[in-house]
Amino acid sequence: MGEAIDFQKLRSDFLQVLRSRRTGEVPLSVELGKPVTSPLYQDTPPAFSEAMESCPKANIDNIDDLLKEENLYLTTEKGEQGCLPVLILSLKEKSDQRRPAVVFLHSTHKCKEWLRPLLKAYASRGYIAVAIDSRYHGERASSSTTYREALVSAWKNGETMPFIYDTVWDLIKLADYLTEREDIDPSRIGITGESLGGMHAWFAGFLDTRYAVVVPIIGVQGFRWAIDNDKWQGRVESIKRVFVAARLDLGKDAIDKEVVEKVWDRIAPGLASQFDSPYSIPAIASRPLLIINGAEDPRCPLEGIKISDSEARKAYGDSNSLDNYKLTAQPEIGHQMSPSMVKEASDWFDRFLKP
């Protein structure tokens, strides 16, 4: 890795990249919404999630009667995609005591309503549980192909960053809102997500230090390593349409490492260079960080984050906070979130966010 990284400058540079493609910054505003009765999934309707239903819950008989649900819209920038849908679950409590909050981020083609079992479980344990629709998903999508089309448009026009970055901008604005709420302790806000949501949690945690505890699940990977070691296929397959478009535009017979690198540089500048995991993951130190991956995950090859892990351990060691960092890889698990992953994430948040 060479000389030490200036993490503050790295965050500043990343923020500058995010600002470079904004449609126009506006004051944060909040509008009340209504529950979504028919969530839009941009893939085959998902089956029951054993992993999310397994999340530790408090033993409360009449939990549904005690839950408070909030549906909100935050304005994060000008334009249609600048309307951020938010779903919040919490226990109805009359106490004035501020509570910890955890932000949950869904995977590709899903939406915030998919996360309801997690929100309910965390709310039962005293958290303010928050979920959003990422860009071009859920209420921010108009059809089953909205996200795929946005990725292709970003490749062709270079005007937006629908893969990871634009949603990270929303998460900055979400932190603005959450830290101002009277029921949330601004020093105890965690963030987690699965797959695409894990990447969102990783980059939001890197950029915004108000996210005090960070738990990306099956999201952290080495984008540069994957290109250099011909291990990019699993990740490319997850959003293949944009790579097919790039292949055609570049006059290639097949998707190759050059196509992959050019796509990342176009739709997420710096993703496979200065903002990749060996640089951005150590920048989270000394805040508690738990990285959960599957040992056999083709989209997030374990071999590809060894450098990131080494650099993170160094950064946490330098800040005398090694107990705040952990990388766990579940044996014989590919790109999926298992019940044990959900339990480990839950325990990590309880350890660092509960009084």
Short mmCIF file of C-alpha atoms in Angstrom, two decimals:
data_model
loop_
_atom_site.label_atom_id
_atom_site.label_comp_id
_atom_site.label_asym_id
_atom_site.label_seq_id
_atom_site.Cartn_x
_atom_site.Cartn_y
_atom_site.Cartn_z
CA MET A 1 0.00 0.00 0.00
CA GLY A 2 2.93 2.37 0.51
CA GLU A 3 2.66 5.63 2.43
CA ALA A 4 -0.09 6.44 4.92
CA ILE A 5 -3.45 7.60 3.59
CA ASP A 6 -4.93 10.95 4.59
CA PHE A 7 -8.43 9.69 5.41
CA GLN A 8 -9.87 13.17 5.83
CA LYS A 9 -8.70 14.13 2.34
CA LEU A 10 -10.00 10.83 0.97
CA ARG A 11 -13.46 11.60 2.36
CA SER A 12 -13.26 15.13 0.97
CA ASP A 13 -12.31 13.81 -2.47
CA PHE A 14 -15.16 11.30 -2.39
CA LEU A 15 -17.64 13.99 -1.39
CA GLN A 16 -16.42 16.10 -4.29
CA VAL A 17 -17.15 13.21 -6.67
CA LEU A 18 -20.66 12.87 -5.22
CA ARG A 19 -21.29 16.61 -5.63
CA SER A 20 -20.06 16.55 -9.23
CA ARG A 21 -23.24 14.93 -10.56
CA ARG A 22 -25.94 16.42 -8.38
CA THR A 23 -29.02 17.82 -10.11
CA GLY A 24 -29.01 20.75 -7.69
CA GLU A 25 -28.67 20.98 -3.93
CA VAL A 26 -31.73 22.04 -1.96
CA PRO A 27 -32.56 22.50 1.74
CA LEU A 28 -33.58 19.25 3.39
CA SER A 29 -37.35 18.99 3.71
CA VAL A 30 -39.65 16.33 5.13
CA GLU A 31 -43.13 15.31 3.96
CA LEU A 32 -45.45 12.71 5.46
CA GLY A 33 -46.24 9.67 3.36
CA LYS A 34 -48.46 6.60 3.51
CA PRO A 35 -47.64 2.89 3.83
CA VAL A 36 -46.86 1.15 0.54
CA THR A 37 -49.44 -1.57 0.00
CA SER A 38 -47.97 -3.09 -3.20
CA PRO A 39 -44.16 -2.79 -3.15
CA LEU A 40 -42.39 -2.89 -6.51
CA TYR A 41 -39.78 -5.62 -6.89
CA GLN A 42 -37.73 -5.43 -10.09
CA ASP A 43 -37.21 -9.18 -10.28
CA THR A 44 -39.15 -12.33 -9.53
CA PRO A 45 -41.18 -11.62 -6.38
CA PRO A 46 -38.87 -12.69 -3.54
CA ALA A 47 -39.63 -15.72 -1.44
CA PHE A 48 -39.93 -15.76 2.33
CA SER A 49 -36.63 -14.74 3.93
CA GLU A 50 -35.68 -17.17 6.67
CA ALA A 51 -32.60 -15.06 7.48
CA MET A 52 -34.50 -11.86 8.18
CA GLU A 53 -37.28 -13.62 10.06
CA SER A 54 -34.60 -15.16 12.29
CA CYS A 55 -33.43 -11.79 13.62
CA PRO A 56 -33.45 -11.69 17.45
CA LYS A 57 -36.64 -10.15 18.81
CA ALA A 58 -37.87 -9.10 22.22
CA ASN A 59 -40.55 -11.39 23.64
CA ILE A 60 -43.52 -9.04 23.37
CA ASP A 61 -46.95 -10.63 22.87
CA ASN A 62 -48.76 -7.63 21.41
CA ILE A 63 -45.82 -6.21 19.45
CA ASP A 64 -47.95 -5.13 16.46
CA ASP A 65 -50.10 -2.97 18.73
CA LEU A 66 -47.05 -1.34 20.27
CA LEU A 67 -45.25 -0.46 17.04
CA LYS A 68 -45.23 3.03 15.61
CA GLU A 69 -44.80 3.26 11.84
CA GLU A 70 -43.66 6.38 10.01
CA ASN A 71 -43.62 6.83 6.23
CA LEU A 72 -41.73 9.91 5.12
CA TYR A 73 -40.21 11.57 2.08
CA LEU A 74 -36.97 13.53 2.38
CA THR A 75 -35.85 15.92 -0.35
CA THR A 76 -32.16 15.26 -0.96
CA GLU A 77 -31.67 17.17 -4.23
CA LYS A 78 -33.67 18.54 -7.17
CA GLY A 79 -35.37 16.15 -9.54
CA GLU A 80 -37.52 13.05 -9.24
CA GLN A 81 -34.79 10.86 -7.75
CA GLY A 82 -34.15 13.51 -5.10
CA CYS A 83 -37.28 12.34 -3.25
CA LEU A 84 -36.09 9.78 -0.69
CA PRO A 85 -38.78 7.41 0.68
CA VAL A 86 -38.19 6.43 4.30
CA LEU A 87 -39.86 3.78 6.47
CA ILE A 88 -39.34 3.92 10.25
CA LEU A 89 -40.53 1.46 12.89
CA SER A 90 -40.17 2.00 16.64
CA LEU A 91 -41.91 1.16 19.88
CA LYS A 92 -44.48 3.61 21.14
CA GLU A 93 -42.79 4.96 24.24
CA LYS A 94 -43.60 8.02 26.32
CA SER A 95 -40.07 8.27 27.69
CA ASP A 96 -38.03 11.32 26.73
CA GLN A 97 -34.89 9.22 26.63
CA ARG A 98 -33.15 9.20 23.24
CA ARG A 99 -32.76 5.81 21.62
CA PRO A 100 -30.20 4.24 19.26
CA ALA A 101 -31.10 3.98 15.58
CA VAL A 102 -30.06 1.56 12.85
CA VAL A 103 -30.41 2.21 9.11
CA PHE A 104 -31.09 -0.87 6.95
CA LEU A 105 -30.39 -1.02 3.20
CA HIS A 106 -31.93 -3.52 0.79
CA SER A 107 -30.28 -5.55 -1.97
CA THR A 108 -30.59 -5.15 -5.75
CA HIS A 109 -34.13 -5.08 -7.17
CA LYS A 110 -35.78 -5.09 -3.73
CA CYS A 111 -37.12 -2.20 -1.62
CA LYS A 112 -37.50 -0.92 1.93
CA GLU A 113 -40.66 -2.98 2.56
CA TRP A 114 -38.61 -6.16 2.07
CA LEU A 115 -36.72 -5.17 5.21
CA ARG A 116 -39.78 -5.00 7.45
CA PRO A 117 -38.92 -8.19 9.45
CA LEU A 118 -35.57 -6.66 10.42
CA LEU A 119 -37.14 -3.32 11.26
CA LYS A 120 -39.74 -4.99 13.45
CA ALA A 121 -37.16 -7.15 15.25
CA TYR A 122 -34.85 -4.22 16.01
CA ALA A 123 -37.77 -1.99 17.03
CA SER A 124 -38.90 -4.65 19.52
CA ARG A 125 -35.46 -4.37 21.15
CA GLY A 126 -35.65 -0.60 21.60
CA TYR A 127 -34.10 0.71 18.40
CA ILE A 128 -35.45 3.29 15.99
CA ALA A 129 -35.32 1.10 12.85
CA VAL A 130 -34.99 2.94 9.54
CA ALA A 131 -35.12 1.78 5.91
CA ILE A 132 -35.01 3.63 2.60
CA ASP A 133 -35.54 2.88 -1.07
CA SER A 134 -32.20 3.19 -2.82
CA ARG A 135 -32.04 5.05 -6.13
CA TYR A 136 -34.25 3.62 -8.87
CA HIS A 137 -35.78 1.06 -6.48
CA GLY A 138 -39.10 0.74 -4.69
CA GLU A 139 -41.08 3.97 -4.82
CA ARG A 140 -38.26 5.50 -6.88
CA ALA A 141 -38.88 3.03 -9.72
CA SER A 142 -41.65 3.08 -12.29
CA SER A 143 -41.20 -0.39 -13.80
CA SER A 144 -39.38 -3.69 -13.43
CA THR A 145 -36.48 -2.35 -15.51
CA THR A 146 -35.96 1.10 -13.98
CA TYR A 147 -32.65 0.30 -12.24
CA ARG A 148 -31.17 -1.50 -15.24
CA GLU A 149 -32.12 1.40 -17.50
CA ALA A 150 -30.57 3.91 -15.09
CA LEU A 151 -27.27 2.02 -15.14
CA VAL A 152 -27.18 1.98 -18.95
CA SER A 153 -28.07 5.68 -19.07
CA ALA A 154 -25.25 6.47 -16.63
CA TRP A 155 -22.81 4.63 -18.88
CA LYS A 156 -23.98 6.46 -22.00
CA ASN A 157 -24.48 9.95 -20.54
CA GLY A 158 -22.29 10.10 -17.45
CA GLU A 159 -24.85 12.31 -15.70
CA THR A 160 -25.75 10.12 -12.71
CA MET A 161 -24.13 7.48 -10.50
CA PRO A 162 -26.91 4.95 -9.80
CA PHE A 163 -24.50 2.23 -8.71
CA ILE A 164 -23.73 2.94 -5.03
CA TYR A 165 -22.75 6.62 -5.13
CA ASP A 166 -26.07 8.45 -5.59
CA THR A 167 -27.65 6.51 -2.73
CA VAL A 168 -24.65 7.38 -0.54
CA TRP A 169 -25.54 11.03 -1.15
CA ASP A 170 -29.05 10.25 0.11
CA LEU A 171 -27.57 8.63 3.21
CA ILE A 172 -25.71 11.84 4.06
CA LYS A 173 -29.03 13.68 3.95
CA LEU A 174 -30.69 10.91 5.94
CA ALA A 175 -28.05 11.38 8.64
CA ASP A 176 -28.86 15.10 8.64
CA TYR A 177 -32.47 14.21 9.40
CA LEU A 178 -31.85 11.45 11.94
CA THR A 179 -29.39 13.48 14.02
CA GLU A 180 -32.02 16.20 14.42
CA ARG A 181 -34.78 13.90 15.68
CA GLU A 182 -35.58 14.32 19.37
CA ASP A 183 -36.07 10.56 19.90
CA ILE A 184 -32.68 9.50 18.46
CA ASP A 185 -29.31 9.71 20.17
CA PRO A 186 -27.16 11.26 17.41
CA SER A 187 -24.06 9.53 18.76
CA ARG A 188 -25.66 6.07 18.45
CA ILE A 189 -26.67 5.63 14.80
CA GLY A 190 -25.70 2.41 13.05
CA ILE A 191 -25.91 1.38 9.40
CA THR A 192 -26.10 -2.02 7.72
CA GLY A 193 -27.23 -3.58 4.47
CA GLU A 194 -27.20 -6.71 2.34
CA SER A 195 -25.35 -7.03 -1.00
CA LEU A 196 -25.95 -3.70 -2.80
CA GLY A 197 -27.13 -2.44 0.58
CA GLY A 198 -23.88 -3.69 2.09
CA MET A 199 -21.97 -1.55 -0.41
CA HIS A 200 -24.16 1.42 0.47
CA ALA A 201 -23.44 0.87 4.17
CA TRP A 202 -19.70 0.52 3.48
CA PHE A 203 -19.40 3.77 1.54
CA ALA A 204 -21.77 5.77 3.74
CA GLY A 205 -19.84 4.58 6.79
CA PHE A 206 -16.56 5.57 5.13
CA LEU A 207 -17.79 9.04 4.19
CA ASP A 208 -20.06 10.08 7.05
CA THR A 209 -18.66 9.66 10.57
CA ARG A 210 -22.12 10.20 12.05
CA TYR A 211 -22.74 6.53 11.29
CA ALA A 212 -21.18 5.33 14.51
CA VAL A 213 -21.35 1.56 13.88
CA VAL A 214 -21.03 0.02 10.41
CA VAL A 215 -22.00 -3.55 9.40
CA PRO A 216 -21.87 -4.29 5.66
CA ILE A 217 -23.17 -7.80 4.86
CA ILE A 218 -22.00 -9.58 1.65
CA GLY A 219 -21.03 -6.21 0.19
CA VAL A 220 -17.35 -5.47 0.79
CA GLN A 221 -15.04 -6.50 -2.05
CA GLY A 222 -11.91 -5.46 -3.91
CA PHE A 223 -12.96 -3.98 -7.25
CA ARG A 224 -9.37 -3.42 -8.42
CA TRP A 225 -8.32 -6.87 -7.25
CA ALA A 226 -11.19 -8.46 -9.18
CA ILE A 227 -10.09 -6.75 -12.40
CA ASP A 228 -6.43 -7.59 -11.95
CA ASN A 229 -7.14 -11.22 -11.03
CA ASP A 230 -9.92 -11.97 -13.54
CA LYS A 231 -12.52 -12.44 -10.80
CA TRP A 232 -14.99 -9.77 -11.91
CA GLN A 233 -17.57 -12.09 -13.50
CA GLY A 234 -19.77 -12.64 -10.44
CA ARG A 235 -20.22 -8.94 -9.78
CA VAL A 236 -20.71 -8.12 -13.47
CA GLU A 237 -23.40 -10.79 -13.79
CA SER A 238 -25.50 -9.04 -11.12
CA ILE A 239 -25.95 -5.94 -13.32
CA LYS A 240 -24.99 -7.40 -16.69
CA ARG A 241 -27.10 -5.16 -18.91
CA VAL A 242 -24.85 -2.12 -18.47
CA PHE A 243 -21.76 -4.17 -19.32
CA VAL A 244 -23.43 -5.53 -22.46
CA ALA A 245 -24.21 -1.95 -23.52
CA ALA A 246 -20.63 -0.91 -22.85
CA ARG A 247 -19.27 -3.91 -24.78
CA LEU A 248 -21.31 -2.93 -27.82
CA ASP A 249 -20.34 0.74 -27.59
CA LEU A 250 -16.66 -0.22 -27.30
CA GLY A 251 -16.86 -2.58 -30.29
CA LYS A 252 -15.89 -5.63 -28.26
CA ASP A 253 -16.89 -9.22 -29.01
CA ALA A 254 -17.09 -10.09 -25.31
CA ILE A 255 -17.10 -8.42 -21.90
CA ASP A 256 -13.51 -8.31 -20.69
CA LYS A 257 -11.50 -6.56 -17.99
CA GLU A 258 -11.18 -3.40 -20.11
CA VAL A 259 -14.97 -3.16 -20.42
CA VAL A 260 -15.37 -3.70 -16.69
CA GLU A 261 -12.83 -1.04 -15.76
CA LYS A 262 -14.33 1.50 -18.16
CA VAL A 263 -17.84 0.91 -16.78
CA TRP A 264 -16.72 1.40 -13.18
CA ASP A 265 -14.79 4.56 -14.09
CA ARG A 266 -17.87 5.94 -15.83
CA ILE A 267 -20.69 5.07 -13.46
CA ALA A 268 -18.75 5.12 -10.15
CA PRO A 269 -15.50 7.09 -10.57
CA GLY A 270 -12.73 5.87 -8.28
CA LEU A 271 -14.53 2.66 -7.32
CA ALA A 272 -11.68 0.52 -8.67
CA SER A 273 -8.95 2.96 -7.66
CA GLN A 274 -8.68 5.56 -4.88
CA PHE A 275 -12.01 4.73 -3.16
CA ASP A 276 -11.71 0.94 -3.35
CA SER A 277 -11.84 -1.12 -0.15
CA PRO A 278 -8.09 -1.06 0.69
CA TYR A 279 -8.41 2.72 1.08
CA SER A 280 -11.98 3.38 2.22
CA ILE A 281 -12.43 0.52 4.69
CA PRO A 282 -9.47 1.58 6.92
CA ALA A 283 -10.91 5.11 6.93
CA ILE A 284 -13.78 3.86 9.12
CA ALA A 285 -11.36 3.30 12.05
CA SER A 286 -11.83 3.64 14.97
CA ARG A 287 -15.62 3.34 14.77
CA PRO A 288 -16.93 -0.23 15.25
CA LEU A 289 -16.89 -2.08 11.92
CA LEU A 290 -18.06 -5.64 11.32
CA ILE A 291 -17.64 -7.01 7.77
CA ILE A 292 -19.70 -10.15 7.14
CA ASN A 293 -19.12 -12.16 3.95
CA GLY A 294 -19.62 -15.66 2.66
CA ALA A 295 -16.39 -17.60 2.23
CA GLU A 296 -17.50 -18.85 -1.21
CA ASP A 297 -19.08 -15.62 -2.51
CA PRO A 298 -18.26 -15.11 -6.23
CA ARG A 299 -19.40 -11.47 -6.14
CA CYS A 300 -17.27 -10.59 -3.12
CA PRO A 301 -14.29 -12.97 -3.37
CA LEU A 302 -12.70 -13.36 0.03
CA GLU A 303 -9.21 -13.31 -1.48
CA GLY A 304 -9.99 -9.85 -2.85
CA ILE A 305 -10.38 -8.20 0.54
CA LYS A 306 -7.25 -9.56 2.20
CA ILE A 307 -5.38 -6.30 1.55
CA SER A 308 -8.36 -4.32 2.88
CA ASP A 309 -8.44 -6.50 5.99
CA SER A 310 -4.71 -6.04 6.55
CA GLU A 311 -4.94 -2.26 6.15
CA ALA A 312 -8.01 -2.09 8.40
CA ARG A 313 -6.24 -4.02 11.15
CA LYS A 314 -3.32 -1.64 10.85
CA ALA A 315 -5.60 1.43 11.09
CA TYR A 316 -7.54 0.03 14.04
CA GLY A 317 -4.29 -0.96 15.73
CA ASP A 318 -2.86 2.52 15.25
CA SER A 319 -5.96 3.95 16.94
CA ASN A 320 -5.85 1.39 19.78
CA SER A 321 -9.27 0.06 18.79
CA LEU A 322 -8.66 -3.43 17.39
CA ASP A 323 -11.61 -4.73 19.42
CA ASN A 324 -13.83 -2.50 17.26
CA TYR A 325 -12.98 -4.34 14.04
CA LYS A 326 -13.88 -7.79 12.76
CA LEU A 327 -14.02 -9.55 9.40
CA THR A 328 -16.00 -12.77 9.42
CA ALA A 329 -16.43 -15.15 6.48
CA GLN A 330 -19.04 -17.85 6.89
CA PRO A 331 -17.81 -21.23 5.54
CA GLU A 332 -19.64 -22.80 2.59
CA ILE A 333 -21.77 -19.72 2.04
CA GLY A 334 -21.92 -17.93 -1.32
CA HIS A 335 -23.69 -14.66 -2.07
CA GLN A 336 -26.48 -14.94 0.47
CA MET A 337 -27.35 -13.61 3.90
CA SER A 338 -27.73 -16.42 6.42
CA PRO A 339 -29.49 -16.47 9.82
CA SER A 340 -26.12 -16.61 11.58
CA MET A 341 -25.05 -13.44 9.74
CA VAL A 342 -28.20 -11.67 10.90
CA LYS A 343 -27.56 -12.80 14.47
CA GLU A 344 -23.92 -11.69 14.41
CA ALA A 345 -24.88 -8.25 13.07
CA SER A 346 -27.57 -7.93 15.74
CA ASP A 347 -25.11 -8.81 18.50
CA TRP A 348 -22.59 -6.28 17.16
CA PHE A 349 -25.12 -3.46 17.26
CA ASP A 350 -26.25 -4.43 20.75
CA ARG A 351 -22.65 -4.44 21.90
CA PHE A 352 -21.82 -0.97 20.61
CA LEU A 353 -25.12 0.94 20.50
CA LYS A 354 -26.97 -0.22 23.60
CA PRO A 355 -26.23 1.75 26.81
#
